[in-house]
PDB file of C-alpha atoms and ligand atoms in Angstrom:
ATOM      1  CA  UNK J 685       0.000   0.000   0.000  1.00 74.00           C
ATOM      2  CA  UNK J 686       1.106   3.368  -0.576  1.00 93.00           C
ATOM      3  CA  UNK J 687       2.093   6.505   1.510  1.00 97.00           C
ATOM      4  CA  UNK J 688      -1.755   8.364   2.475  1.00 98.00           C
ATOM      5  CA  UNK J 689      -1.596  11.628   3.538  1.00 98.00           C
ATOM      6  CA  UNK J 690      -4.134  13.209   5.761  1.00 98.00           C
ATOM      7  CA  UNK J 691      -3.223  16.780   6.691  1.00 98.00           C
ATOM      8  CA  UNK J 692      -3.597  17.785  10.364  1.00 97.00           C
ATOM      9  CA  UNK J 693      -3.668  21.484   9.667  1.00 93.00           C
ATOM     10  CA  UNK J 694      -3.711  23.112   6.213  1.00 89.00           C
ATOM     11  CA  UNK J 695      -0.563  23.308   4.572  1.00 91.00           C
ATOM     12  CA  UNK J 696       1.538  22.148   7.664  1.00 98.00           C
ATOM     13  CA  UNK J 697       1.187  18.379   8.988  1.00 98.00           C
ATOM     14  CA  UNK J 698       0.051  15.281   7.771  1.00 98.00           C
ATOM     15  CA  UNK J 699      -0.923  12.092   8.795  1.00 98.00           C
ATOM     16  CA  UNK J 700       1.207   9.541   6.840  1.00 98.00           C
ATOM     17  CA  UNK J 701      -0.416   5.866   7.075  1.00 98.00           C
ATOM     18  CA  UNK J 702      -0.069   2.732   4.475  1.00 97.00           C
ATOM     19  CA  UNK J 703       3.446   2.091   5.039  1.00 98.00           C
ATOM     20  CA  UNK J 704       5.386  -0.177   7.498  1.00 98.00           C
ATOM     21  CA  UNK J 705       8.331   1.635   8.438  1.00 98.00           C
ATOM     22  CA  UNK J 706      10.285  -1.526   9.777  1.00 97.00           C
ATOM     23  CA  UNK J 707      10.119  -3.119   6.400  1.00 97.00           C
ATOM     24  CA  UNK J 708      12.353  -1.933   3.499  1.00 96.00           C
ATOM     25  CA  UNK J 709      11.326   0.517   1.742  1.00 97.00           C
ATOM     26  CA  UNK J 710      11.719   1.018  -2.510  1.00 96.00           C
ATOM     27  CA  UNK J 711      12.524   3.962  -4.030  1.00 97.00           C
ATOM     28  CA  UNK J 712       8.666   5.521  -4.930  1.00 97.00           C
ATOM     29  CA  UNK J 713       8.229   5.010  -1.138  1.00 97.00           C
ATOM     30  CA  UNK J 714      11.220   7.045  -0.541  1.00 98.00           C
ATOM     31  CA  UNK J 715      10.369   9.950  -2.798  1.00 98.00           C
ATOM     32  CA  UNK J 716       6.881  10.030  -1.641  1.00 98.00           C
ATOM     33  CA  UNK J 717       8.026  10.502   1.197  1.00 98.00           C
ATOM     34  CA  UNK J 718      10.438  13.117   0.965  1.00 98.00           C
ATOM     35  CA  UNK J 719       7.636  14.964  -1.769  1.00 98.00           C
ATOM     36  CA  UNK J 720       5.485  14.879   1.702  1.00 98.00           C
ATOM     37  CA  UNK J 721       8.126  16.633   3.385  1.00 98.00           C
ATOM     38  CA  UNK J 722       8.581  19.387   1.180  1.00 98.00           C
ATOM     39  CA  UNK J 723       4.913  20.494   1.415  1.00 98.00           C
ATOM     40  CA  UNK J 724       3.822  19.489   5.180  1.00 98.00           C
ATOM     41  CA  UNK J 725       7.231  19.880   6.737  1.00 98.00           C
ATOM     42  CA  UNK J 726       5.892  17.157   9.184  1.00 98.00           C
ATOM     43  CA  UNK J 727       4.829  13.871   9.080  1.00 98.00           C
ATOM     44  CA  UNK J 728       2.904  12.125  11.712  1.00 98.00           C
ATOM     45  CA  UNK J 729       2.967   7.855  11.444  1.00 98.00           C
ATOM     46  CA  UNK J 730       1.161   6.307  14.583  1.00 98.00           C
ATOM     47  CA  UNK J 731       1.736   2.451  15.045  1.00 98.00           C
ATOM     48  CA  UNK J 732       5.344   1.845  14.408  1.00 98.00           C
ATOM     49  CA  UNK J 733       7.061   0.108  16.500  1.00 97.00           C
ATOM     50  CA  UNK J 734      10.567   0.233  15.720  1.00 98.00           C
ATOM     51  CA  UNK J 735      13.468  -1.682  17.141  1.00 97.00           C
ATOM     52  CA  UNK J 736      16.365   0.116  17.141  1.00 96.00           C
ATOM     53  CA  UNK J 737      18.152  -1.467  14.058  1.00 96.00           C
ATOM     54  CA  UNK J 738      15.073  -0.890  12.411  1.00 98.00           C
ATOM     55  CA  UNK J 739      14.839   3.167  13.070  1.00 98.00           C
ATOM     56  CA  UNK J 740      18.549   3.249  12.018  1.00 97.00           C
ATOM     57  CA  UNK J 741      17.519   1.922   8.827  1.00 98.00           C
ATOM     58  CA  UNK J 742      14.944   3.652   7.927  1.00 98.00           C
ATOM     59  CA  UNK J 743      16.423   6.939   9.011  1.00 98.00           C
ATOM     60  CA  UNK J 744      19.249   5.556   6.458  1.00 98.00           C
ATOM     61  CA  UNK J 745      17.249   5.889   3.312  1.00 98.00           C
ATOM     62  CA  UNK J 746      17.110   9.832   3.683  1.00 98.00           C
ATOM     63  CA  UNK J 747      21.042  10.340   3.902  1.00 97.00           C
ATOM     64  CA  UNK J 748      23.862   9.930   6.145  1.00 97.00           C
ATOM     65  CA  UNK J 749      23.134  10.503   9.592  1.00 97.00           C
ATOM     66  CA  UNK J 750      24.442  13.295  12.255  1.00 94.00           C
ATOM     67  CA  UNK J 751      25.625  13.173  15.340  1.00 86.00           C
ATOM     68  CA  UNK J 752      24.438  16.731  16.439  1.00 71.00           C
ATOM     69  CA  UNK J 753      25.635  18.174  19.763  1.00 73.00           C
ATOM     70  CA  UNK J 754      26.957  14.231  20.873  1.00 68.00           C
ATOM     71  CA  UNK J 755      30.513  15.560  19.103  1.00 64.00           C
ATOM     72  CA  UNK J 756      31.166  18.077  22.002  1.00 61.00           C
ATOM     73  CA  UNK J 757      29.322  15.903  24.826  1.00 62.00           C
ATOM     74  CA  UNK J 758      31.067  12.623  24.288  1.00 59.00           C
ATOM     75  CA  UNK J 759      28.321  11.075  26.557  1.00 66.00           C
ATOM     76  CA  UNK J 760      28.435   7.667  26.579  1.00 68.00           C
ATOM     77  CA  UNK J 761      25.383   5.904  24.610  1.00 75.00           C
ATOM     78  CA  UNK J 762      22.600   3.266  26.102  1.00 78.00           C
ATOM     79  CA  UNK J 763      21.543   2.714  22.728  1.00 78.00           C
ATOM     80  CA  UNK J 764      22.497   0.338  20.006  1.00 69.00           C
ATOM     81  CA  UNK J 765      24.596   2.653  17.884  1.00 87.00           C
ATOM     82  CA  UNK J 766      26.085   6.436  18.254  1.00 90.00           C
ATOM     83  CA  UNK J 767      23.479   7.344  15.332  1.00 93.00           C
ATOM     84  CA  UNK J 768      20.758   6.233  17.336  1.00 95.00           C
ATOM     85  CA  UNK J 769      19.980   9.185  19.700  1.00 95.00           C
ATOM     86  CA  UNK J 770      18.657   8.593  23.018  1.00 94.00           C
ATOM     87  CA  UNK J 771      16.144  11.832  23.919  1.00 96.00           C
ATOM     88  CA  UNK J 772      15.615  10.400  27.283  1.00 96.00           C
ATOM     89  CA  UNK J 773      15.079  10.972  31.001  1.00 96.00           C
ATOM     90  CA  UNK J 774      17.068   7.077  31.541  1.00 95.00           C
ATOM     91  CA  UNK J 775      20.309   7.136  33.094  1.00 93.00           C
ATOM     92  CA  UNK J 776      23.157   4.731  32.501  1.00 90.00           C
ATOM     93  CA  UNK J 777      21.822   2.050  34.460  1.00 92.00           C
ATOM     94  CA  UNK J 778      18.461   2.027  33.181  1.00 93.00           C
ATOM     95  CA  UNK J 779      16.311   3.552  36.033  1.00 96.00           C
ATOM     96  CA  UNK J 780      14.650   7.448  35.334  1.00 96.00           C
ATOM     97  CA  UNK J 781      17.847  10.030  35.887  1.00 96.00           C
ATOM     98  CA  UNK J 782      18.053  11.996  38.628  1.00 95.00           C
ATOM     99  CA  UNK J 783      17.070  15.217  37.911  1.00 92.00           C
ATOM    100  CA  UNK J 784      20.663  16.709  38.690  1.00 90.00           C
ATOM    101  CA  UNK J 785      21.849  14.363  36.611  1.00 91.00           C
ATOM    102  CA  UNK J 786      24.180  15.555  33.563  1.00 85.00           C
ATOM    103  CA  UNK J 787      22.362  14.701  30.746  1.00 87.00           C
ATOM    104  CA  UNK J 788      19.316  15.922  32.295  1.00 92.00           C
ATOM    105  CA  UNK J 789      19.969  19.402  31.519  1.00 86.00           C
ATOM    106  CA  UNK J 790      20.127  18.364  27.873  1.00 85.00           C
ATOM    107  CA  UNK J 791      16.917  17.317  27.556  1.00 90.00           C
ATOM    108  CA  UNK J 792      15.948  20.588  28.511  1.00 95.00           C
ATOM    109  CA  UNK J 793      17.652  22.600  26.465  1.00 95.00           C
ATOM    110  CA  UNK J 794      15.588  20.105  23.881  1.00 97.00           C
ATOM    111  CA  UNK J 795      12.466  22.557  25.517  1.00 98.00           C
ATOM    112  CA  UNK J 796      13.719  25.889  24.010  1.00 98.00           C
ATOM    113  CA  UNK J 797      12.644  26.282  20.200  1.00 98.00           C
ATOM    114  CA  UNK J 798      15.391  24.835  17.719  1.00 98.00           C
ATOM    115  CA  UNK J 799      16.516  23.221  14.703  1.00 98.00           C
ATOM    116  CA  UNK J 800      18.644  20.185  15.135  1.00 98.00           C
ATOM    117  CA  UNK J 801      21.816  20.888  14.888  1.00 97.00           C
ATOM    118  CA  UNK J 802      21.705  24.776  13.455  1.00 98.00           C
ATOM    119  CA  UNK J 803      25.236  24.749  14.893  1.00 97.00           C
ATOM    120  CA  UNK J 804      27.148  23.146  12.137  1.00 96.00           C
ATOM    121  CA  UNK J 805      27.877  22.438   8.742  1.00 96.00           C
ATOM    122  CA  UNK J 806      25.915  20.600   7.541  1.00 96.00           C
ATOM    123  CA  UNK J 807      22.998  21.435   9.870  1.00 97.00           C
ATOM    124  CA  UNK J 808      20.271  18.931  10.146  1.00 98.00           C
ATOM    125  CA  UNK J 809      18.165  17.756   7.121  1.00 98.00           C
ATOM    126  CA  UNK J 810      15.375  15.477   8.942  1.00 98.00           C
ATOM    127  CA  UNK J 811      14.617  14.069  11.989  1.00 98.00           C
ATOM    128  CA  UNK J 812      12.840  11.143  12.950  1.00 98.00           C
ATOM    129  CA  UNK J 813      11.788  10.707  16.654  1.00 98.00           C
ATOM    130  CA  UNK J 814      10.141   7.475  17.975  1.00 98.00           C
ATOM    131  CA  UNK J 815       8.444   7.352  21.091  1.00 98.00           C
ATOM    132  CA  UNK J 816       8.821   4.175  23.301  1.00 98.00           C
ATOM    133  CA  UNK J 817       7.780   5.555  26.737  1.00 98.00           C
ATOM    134  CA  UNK J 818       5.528   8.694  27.504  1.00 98.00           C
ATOM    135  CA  UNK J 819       4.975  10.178  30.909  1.00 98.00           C
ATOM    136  CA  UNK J 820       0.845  10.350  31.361  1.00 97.00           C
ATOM    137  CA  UNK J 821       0.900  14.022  31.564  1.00 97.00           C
ATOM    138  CA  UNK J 822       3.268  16.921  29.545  1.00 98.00           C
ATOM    139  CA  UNK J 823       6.106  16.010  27.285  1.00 98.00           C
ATOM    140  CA  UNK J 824       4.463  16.741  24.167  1.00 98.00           C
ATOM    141  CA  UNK J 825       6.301  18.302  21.461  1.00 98.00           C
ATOM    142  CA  UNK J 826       5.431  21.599  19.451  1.00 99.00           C
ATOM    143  CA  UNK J 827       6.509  22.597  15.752  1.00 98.00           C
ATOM    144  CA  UNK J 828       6.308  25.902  14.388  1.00 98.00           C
ATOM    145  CA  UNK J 829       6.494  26.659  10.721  1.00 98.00           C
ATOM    146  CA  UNK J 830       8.909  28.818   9.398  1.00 98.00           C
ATOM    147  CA  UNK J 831       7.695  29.241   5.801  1.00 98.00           C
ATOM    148  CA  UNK J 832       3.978  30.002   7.272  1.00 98.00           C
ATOM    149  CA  UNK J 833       5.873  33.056   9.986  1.00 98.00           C
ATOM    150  CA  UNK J 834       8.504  34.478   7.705  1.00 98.00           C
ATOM    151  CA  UNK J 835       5.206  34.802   4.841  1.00 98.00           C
ATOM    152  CA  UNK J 836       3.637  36.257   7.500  1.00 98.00           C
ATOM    153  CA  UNK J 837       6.054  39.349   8.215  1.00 98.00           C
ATOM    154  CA  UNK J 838       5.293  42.823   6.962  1.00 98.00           C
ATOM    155  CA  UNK J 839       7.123  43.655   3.789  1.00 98.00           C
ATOM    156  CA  UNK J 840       9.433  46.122   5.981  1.00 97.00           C
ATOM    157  CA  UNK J 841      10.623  43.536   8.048  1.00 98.00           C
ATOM    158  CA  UNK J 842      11.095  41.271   5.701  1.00 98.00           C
ATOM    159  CA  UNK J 843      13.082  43.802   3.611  1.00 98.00           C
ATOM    160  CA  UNK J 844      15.304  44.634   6.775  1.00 97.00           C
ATOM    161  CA  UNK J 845      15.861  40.818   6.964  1.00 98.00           C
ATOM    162  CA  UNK J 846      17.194  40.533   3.387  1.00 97.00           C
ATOM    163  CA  UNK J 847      21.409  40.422   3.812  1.00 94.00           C
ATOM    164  CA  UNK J 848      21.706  39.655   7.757  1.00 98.00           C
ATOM    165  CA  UNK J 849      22.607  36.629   9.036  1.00 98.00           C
ATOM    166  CA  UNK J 850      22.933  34.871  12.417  1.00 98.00           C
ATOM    167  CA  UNK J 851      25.686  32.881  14.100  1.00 98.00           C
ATOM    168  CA  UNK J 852      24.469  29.293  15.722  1.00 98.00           C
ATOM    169  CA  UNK J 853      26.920  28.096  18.125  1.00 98.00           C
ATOM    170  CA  UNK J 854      25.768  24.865  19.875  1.00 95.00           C
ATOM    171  CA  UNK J 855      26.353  25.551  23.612  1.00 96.00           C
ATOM    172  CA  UNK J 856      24.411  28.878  23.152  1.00 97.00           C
ATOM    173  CA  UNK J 857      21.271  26.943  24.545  1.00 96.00           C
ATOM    174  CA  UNK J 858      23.300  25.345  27.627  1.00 95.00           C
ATOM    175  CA  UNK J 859      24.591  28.451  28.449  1.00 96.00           C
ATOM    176  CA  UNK J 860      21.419  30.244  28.463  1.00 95.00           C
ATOM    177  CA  UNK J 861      19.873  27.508  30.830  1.00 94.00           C
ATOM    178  CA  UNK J 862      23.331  28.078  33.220  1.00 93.00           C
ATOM    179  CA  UNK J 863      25.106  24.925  32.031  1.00 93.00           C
ATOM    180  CA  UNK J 864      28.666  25.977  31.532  1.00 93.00           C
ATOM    181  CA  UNK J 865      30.839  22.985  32.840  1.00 91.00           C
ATOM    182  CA  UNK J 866      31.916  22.841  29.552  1.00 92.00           C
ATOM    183  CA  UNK J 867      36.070  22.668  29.103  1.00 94.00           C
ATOM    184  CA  UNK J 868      38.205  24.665  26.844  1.00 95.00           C
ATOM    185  CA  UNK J 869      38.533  21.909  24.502  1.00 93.00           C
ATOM    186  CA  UNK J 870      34.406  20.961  24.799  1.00 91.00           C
ATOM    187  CA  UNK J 871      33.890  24.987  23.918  1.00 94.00           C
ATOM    188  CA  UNK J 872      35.791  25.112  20.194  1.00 93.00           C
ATOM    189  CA  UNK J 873      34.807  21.049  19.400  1.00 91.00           C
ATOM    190  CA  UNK J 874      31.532  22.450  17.295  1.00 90.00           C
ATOM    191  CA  UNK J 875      33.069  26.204  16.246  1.00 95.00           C
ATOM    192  CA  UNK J 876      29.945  28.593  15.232  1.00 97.00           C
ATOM    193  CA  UNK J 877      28.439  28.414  11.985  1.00 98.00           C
ATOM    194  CA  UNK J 878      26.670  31.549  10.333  1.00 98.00           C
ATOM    195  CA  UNK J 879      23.758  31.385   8.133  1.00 98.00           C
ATOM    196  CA  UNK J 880      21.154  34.173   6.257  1.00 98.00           C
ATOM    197  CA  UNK J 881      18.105  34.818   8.426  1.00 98.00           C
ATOM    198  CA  UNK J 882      16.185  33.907   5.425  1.00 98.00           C
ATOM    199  CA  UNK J 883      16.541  30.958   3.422  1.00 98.00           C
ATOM    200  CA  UNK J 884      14.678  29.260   1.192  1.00 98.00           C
ATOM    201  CA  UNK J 885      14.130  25.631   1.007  1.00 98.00           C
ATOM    202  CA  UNK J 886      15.574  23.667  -1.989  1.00 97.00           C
ATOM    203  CA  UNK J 887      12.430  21.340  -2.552  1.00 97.00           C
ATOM    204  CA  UNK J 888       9.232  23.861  -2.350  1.00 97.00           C
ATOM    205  CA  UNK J 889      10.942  27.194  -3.208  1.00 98.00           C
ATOM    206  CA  UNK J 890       9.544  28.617  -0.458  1.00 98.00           C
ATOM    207  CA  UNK J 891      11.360  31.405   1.939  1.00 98.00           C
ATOM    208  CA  UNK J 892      11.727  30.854   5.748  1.00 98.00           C
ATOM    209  CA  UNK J 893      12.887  32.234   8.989  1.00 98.00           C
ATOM    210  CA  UNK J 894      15.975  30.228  10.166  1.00 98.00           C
ATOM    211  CA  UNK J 895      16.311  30.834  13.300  1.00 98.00           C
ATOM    212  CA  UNK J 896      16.215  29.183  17.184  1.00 98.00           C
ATOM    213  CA  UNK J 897      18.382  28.423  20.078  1.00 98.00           C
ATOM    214  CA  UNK J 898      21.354  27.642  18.821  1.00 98.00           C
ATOM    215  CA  UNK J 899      21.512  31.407  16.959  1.00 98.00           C
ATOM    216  CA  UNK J 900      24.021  33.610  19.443  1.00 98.00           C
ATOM    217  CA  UNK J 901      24.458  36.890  17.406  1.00 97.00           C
ATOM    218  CA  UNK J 902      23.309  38.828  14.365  1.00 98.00           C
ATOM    219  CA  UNK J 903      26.415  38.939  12.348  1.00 98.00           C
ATOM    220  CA  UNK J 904      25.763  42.698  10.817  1.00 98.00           C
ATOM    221  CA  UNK J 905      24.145  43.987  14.343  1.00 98.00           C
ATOM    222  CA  UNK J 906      25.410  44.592  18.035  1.00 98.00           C
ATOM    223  CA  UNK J 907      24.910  41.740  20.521  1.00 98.00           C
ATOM    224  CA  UNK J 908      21.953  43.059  22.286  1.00 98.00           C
ATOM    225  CA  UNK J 909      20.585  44.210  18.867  1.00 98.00           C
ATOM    226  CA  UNK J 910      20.695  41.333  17.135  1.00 98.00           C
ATOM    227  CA  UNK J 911      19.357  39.336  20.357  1.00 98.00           C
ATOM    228  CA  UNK J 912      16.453  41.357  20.770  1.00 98.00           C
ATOM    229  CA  UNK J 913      16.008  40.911  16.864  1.00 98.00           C
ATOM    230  CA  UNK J 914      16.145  37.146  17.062  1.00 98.00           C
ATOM    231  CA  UNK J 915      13.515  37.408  20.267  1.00 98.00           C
ATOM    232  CA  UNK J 916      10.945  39.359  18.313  1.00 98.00           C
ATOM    233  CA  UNK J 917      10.995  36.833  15.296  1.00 98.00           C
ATOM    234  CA  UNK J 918      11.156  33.735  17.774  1.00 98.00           C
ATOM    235  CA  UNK J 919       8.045  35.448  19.311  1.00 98.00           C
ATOM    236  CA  UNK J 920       6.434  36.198  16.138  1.00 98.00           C
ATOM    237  CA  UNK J 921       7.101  32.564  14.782  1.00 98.00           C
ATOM    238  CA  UNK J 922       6.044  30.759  17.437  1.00 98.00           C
ATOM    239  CA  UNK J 923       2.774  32.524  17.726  1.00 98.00           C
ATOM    240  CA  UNK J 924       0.088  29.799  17.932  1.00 98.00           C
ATOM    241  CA  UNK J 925      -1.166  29.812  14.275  1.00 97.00           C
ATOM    242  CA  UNK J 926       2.483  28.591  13.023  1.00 98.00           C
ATOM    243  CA  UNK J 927       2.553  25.526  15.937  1.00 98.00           C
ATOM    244  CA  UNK J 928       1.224  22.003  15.407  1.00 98.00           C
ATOM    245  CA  UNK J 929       1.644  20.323  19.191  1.00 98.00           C
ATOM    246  CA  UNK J 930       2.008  16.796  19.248  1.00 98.00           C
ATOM    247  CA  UNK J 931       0.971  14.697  21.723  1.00 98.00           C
ATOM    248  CA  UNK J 932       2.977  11.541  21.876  1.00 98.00           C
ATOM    249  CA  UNK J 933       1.466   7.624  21.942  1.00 98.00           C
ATOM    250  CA  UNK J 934       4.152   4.775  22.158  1.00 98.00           C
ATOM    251  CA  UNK J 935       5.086   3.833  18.961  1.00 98.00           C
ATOM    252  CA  UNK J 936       4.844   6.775  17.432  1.00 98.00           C
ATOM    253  CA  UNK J 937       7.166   8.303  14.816  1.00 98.00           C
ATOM    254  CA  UNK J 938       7.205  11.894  13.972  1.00 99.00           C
ATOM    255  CA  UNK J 939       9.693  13.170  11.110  1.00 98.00           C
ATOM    256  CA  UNK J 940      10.551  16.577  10.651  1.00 98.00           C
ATOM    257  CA  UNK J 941      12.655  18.862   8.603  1.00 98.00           C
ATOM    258  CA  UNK J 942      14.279  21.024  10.550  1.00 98.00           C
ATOM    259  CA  UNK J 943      15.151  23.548   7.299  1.00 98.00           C
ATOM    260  CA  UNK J 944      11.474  24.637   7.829  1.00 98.00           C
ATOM    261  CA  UNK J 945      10.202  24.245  11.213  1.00 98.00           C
ATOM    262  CA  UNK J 946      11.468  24.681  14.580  1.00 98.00           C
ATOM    263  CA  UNK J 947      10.471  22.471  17.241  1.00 98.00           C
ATOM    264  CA  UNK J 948      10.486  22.341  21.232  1.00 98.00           C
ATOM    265  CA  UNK J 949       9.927  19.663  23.751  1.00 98.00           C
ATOM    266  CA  UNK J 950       7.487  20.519  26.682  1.00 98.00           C
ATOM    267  CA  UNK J 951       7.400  20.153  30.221  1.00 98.00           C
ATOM    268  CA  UNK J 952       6.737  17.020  32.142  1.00 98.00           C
ATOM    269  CA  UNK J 953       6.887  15.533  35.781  1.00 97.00           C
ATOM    270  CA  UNK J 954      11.502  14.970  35.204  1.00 97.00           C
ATOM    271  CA  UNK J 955      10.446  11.731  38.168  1.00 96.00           C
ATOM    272  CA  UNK J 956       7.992  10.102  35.089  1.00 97.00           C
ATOM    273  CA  UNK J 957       9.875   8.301  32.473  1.00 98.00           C
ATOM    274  CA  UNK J 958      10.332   9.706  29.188  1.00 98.00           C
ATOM    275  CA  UNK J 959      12.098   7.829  26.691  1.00 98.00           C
ATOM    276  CA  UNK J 960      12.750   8.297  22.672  1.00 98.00           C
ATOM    277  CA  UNK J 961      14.858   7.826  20.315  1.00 97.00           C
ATOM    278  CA  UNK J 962      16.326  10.570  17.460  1.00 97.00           C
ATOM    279  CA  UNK J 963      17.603   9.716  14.062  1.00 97.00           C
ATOM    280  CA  UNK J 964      19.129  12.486  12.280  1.00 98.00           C
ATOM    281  CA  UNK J 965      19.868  12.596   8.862  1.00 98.00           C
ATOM    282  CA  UNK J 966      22.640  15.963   7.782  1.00 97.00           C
ATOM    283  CA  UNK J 967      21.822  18.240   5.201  1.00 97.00           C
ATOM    284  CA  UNK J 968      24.137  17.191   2.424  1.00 93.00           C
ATOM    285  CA  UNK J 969      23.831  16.011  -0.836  1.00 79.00           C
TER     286      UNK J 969
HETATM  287  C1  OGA B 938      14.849  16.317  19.709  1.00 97.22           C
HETATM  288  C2  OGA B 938      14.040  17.244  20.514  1.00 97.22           C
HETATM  289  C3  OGA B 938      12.058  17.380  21.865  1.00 97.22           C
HETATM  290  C4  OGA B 938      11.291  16.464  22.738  1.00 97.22           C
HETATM  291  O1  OGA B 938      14.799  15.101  19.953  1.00 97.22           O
HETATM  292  O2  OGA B 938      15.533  16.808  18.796  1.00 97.22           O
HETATM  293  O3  OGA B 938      14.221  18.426  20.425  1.00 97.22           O
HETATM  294  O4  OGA B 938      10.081  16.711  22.899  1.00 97.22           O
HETATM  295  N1  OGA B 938      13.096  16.666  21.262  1.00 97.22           N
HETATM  296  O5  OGA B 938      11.871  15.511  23.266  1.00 97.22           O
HETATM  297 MN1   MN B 939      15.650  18.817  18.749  1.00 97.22          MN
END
């Protein structure tokens, strides 16, 4: 059966049902797939239990996969493979983390708006996260669509915007959340990237805002300038007509690209355990 799209809100988030994403996939699957991600920017697929070798795969067929911020940490991994990224509240042994626990603070950081790994070159392309365990209450996570804000901005601003660009530097967000037990040699292991404030995305054509936590500076602006600048379009983009929230079952996949949507995890009860797994797929061709 082929991919069936049913969109969740118009022009931003579908429903994809018909395939089984633990079985190979051919090629039209592929590129229907990837077609569905240029026009909803996220896809939805309830039901899909994947073991871990099985996520990996899948996650395979879109590109090579990134490693994100795990280049600086160096965190050791619970999970099958490095590529295999575990977004959870589980510590080393298995039991729910303490809540002062190290890698604690980086699932937080995953609660400030973002694109996956904004902070290098290659940034992100997609990324597929699989739910396993959800706490009862909170923990959902929101996507905002950048296409749907930046179309939204007066012709001034947009104008203004035209020619700047921002830095993205990826302990920006740990900093901000007072996390800076980072050493010398953990600081300059992901050096800043810079990219234009307005982009536009290879496979619809369409402009965007490309912005988020990870973006430190406005390159052409003063510090607090181009901070307050990338506060007013976070808080225009994020406004609730741009955000799709999701709220997670077990077994569910949601992919994203993170070219055209930020996205945010939300609060939950830190003692309830949370546990999902990222695959990440860089932006190269
Ligand atoms: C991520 C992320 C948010 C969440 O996995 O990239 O930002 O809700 N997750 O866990
Ligand atoms: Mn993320």
């Amino acid at each position: 059966m082929p991919l069936v799209l049913t969109p969740i809100q118009p022009g931003f988030v579908a429903e994809a049902s018909g395939l089984d994403l633990a079985a190979p996939l051919d090629r039209a699957d592929i590129q229907a797939i990837e077609a569905a991600m240029d026009r909803h920017a996220v896809l939805v697929f309830r039901g899909q239990a994947l073991a871990p070798e099985a996520q990996l795969q899948f996650a395979e067929n879109f590109g090579k996969l990134d490693l994100g911020f795990k280049k600086a940490s160096k965190a050791p991994n619970r999970l099958a493979r490095e590529e295999l990224l575990d977004i959870s509240n589980v510590d080393e042994t298995g039991r729910v983390a303490d809540r002062n626990h190290r890698k604690i603070v980086g699932n937080l950081a995953n609660q400030l708006w973002h694109s996956d790994s904004s902070f290098q070159d290659p940034p992100a392309r997609y990324s597929m996260l699989h739910a396993v365990v959800v706490p009862e209450q909170g923990g959902e996570t929101e996507f905002a669509d950048m296409r749907a804000a930046y179309d939204a901005l007066p012709q001034a601003q947009k104008q203004r915007l035209a020619g700047l660009h921002a830095q993205h530097y990826a302990l920006h967000s740990r900093f901000l959340l007072g996390d800076t037990d980072y050493s010398e040699e953990q600081r300059q292991a992901i050096p800043p990237v810079v990219w234009p404030l307005v982009r536009r995305h290879p496979g619809s054509g369409r402009e965007l805002l490309f912005i988020g936590a990870h973006a430190s500076h406005v390159a052409e602006l003063s510090v607090a300038e181009g901070r307050l600048l990338l506060m007013d379009l976070l808080e225009h983009a994020t406004q609730p007509r741009f955000v799709y929230r999701h709220v997670w079952q077990p077994a569910d996949l949601v992919m994203w690209d993170n070219r055209s949507t930020l996205h945010r995890g939300r609060a939950f009860d830190l003692s309830a355990r949370r546990e999902l797994r990222r695959t990440t797929t860089v932006d190269a061709a």
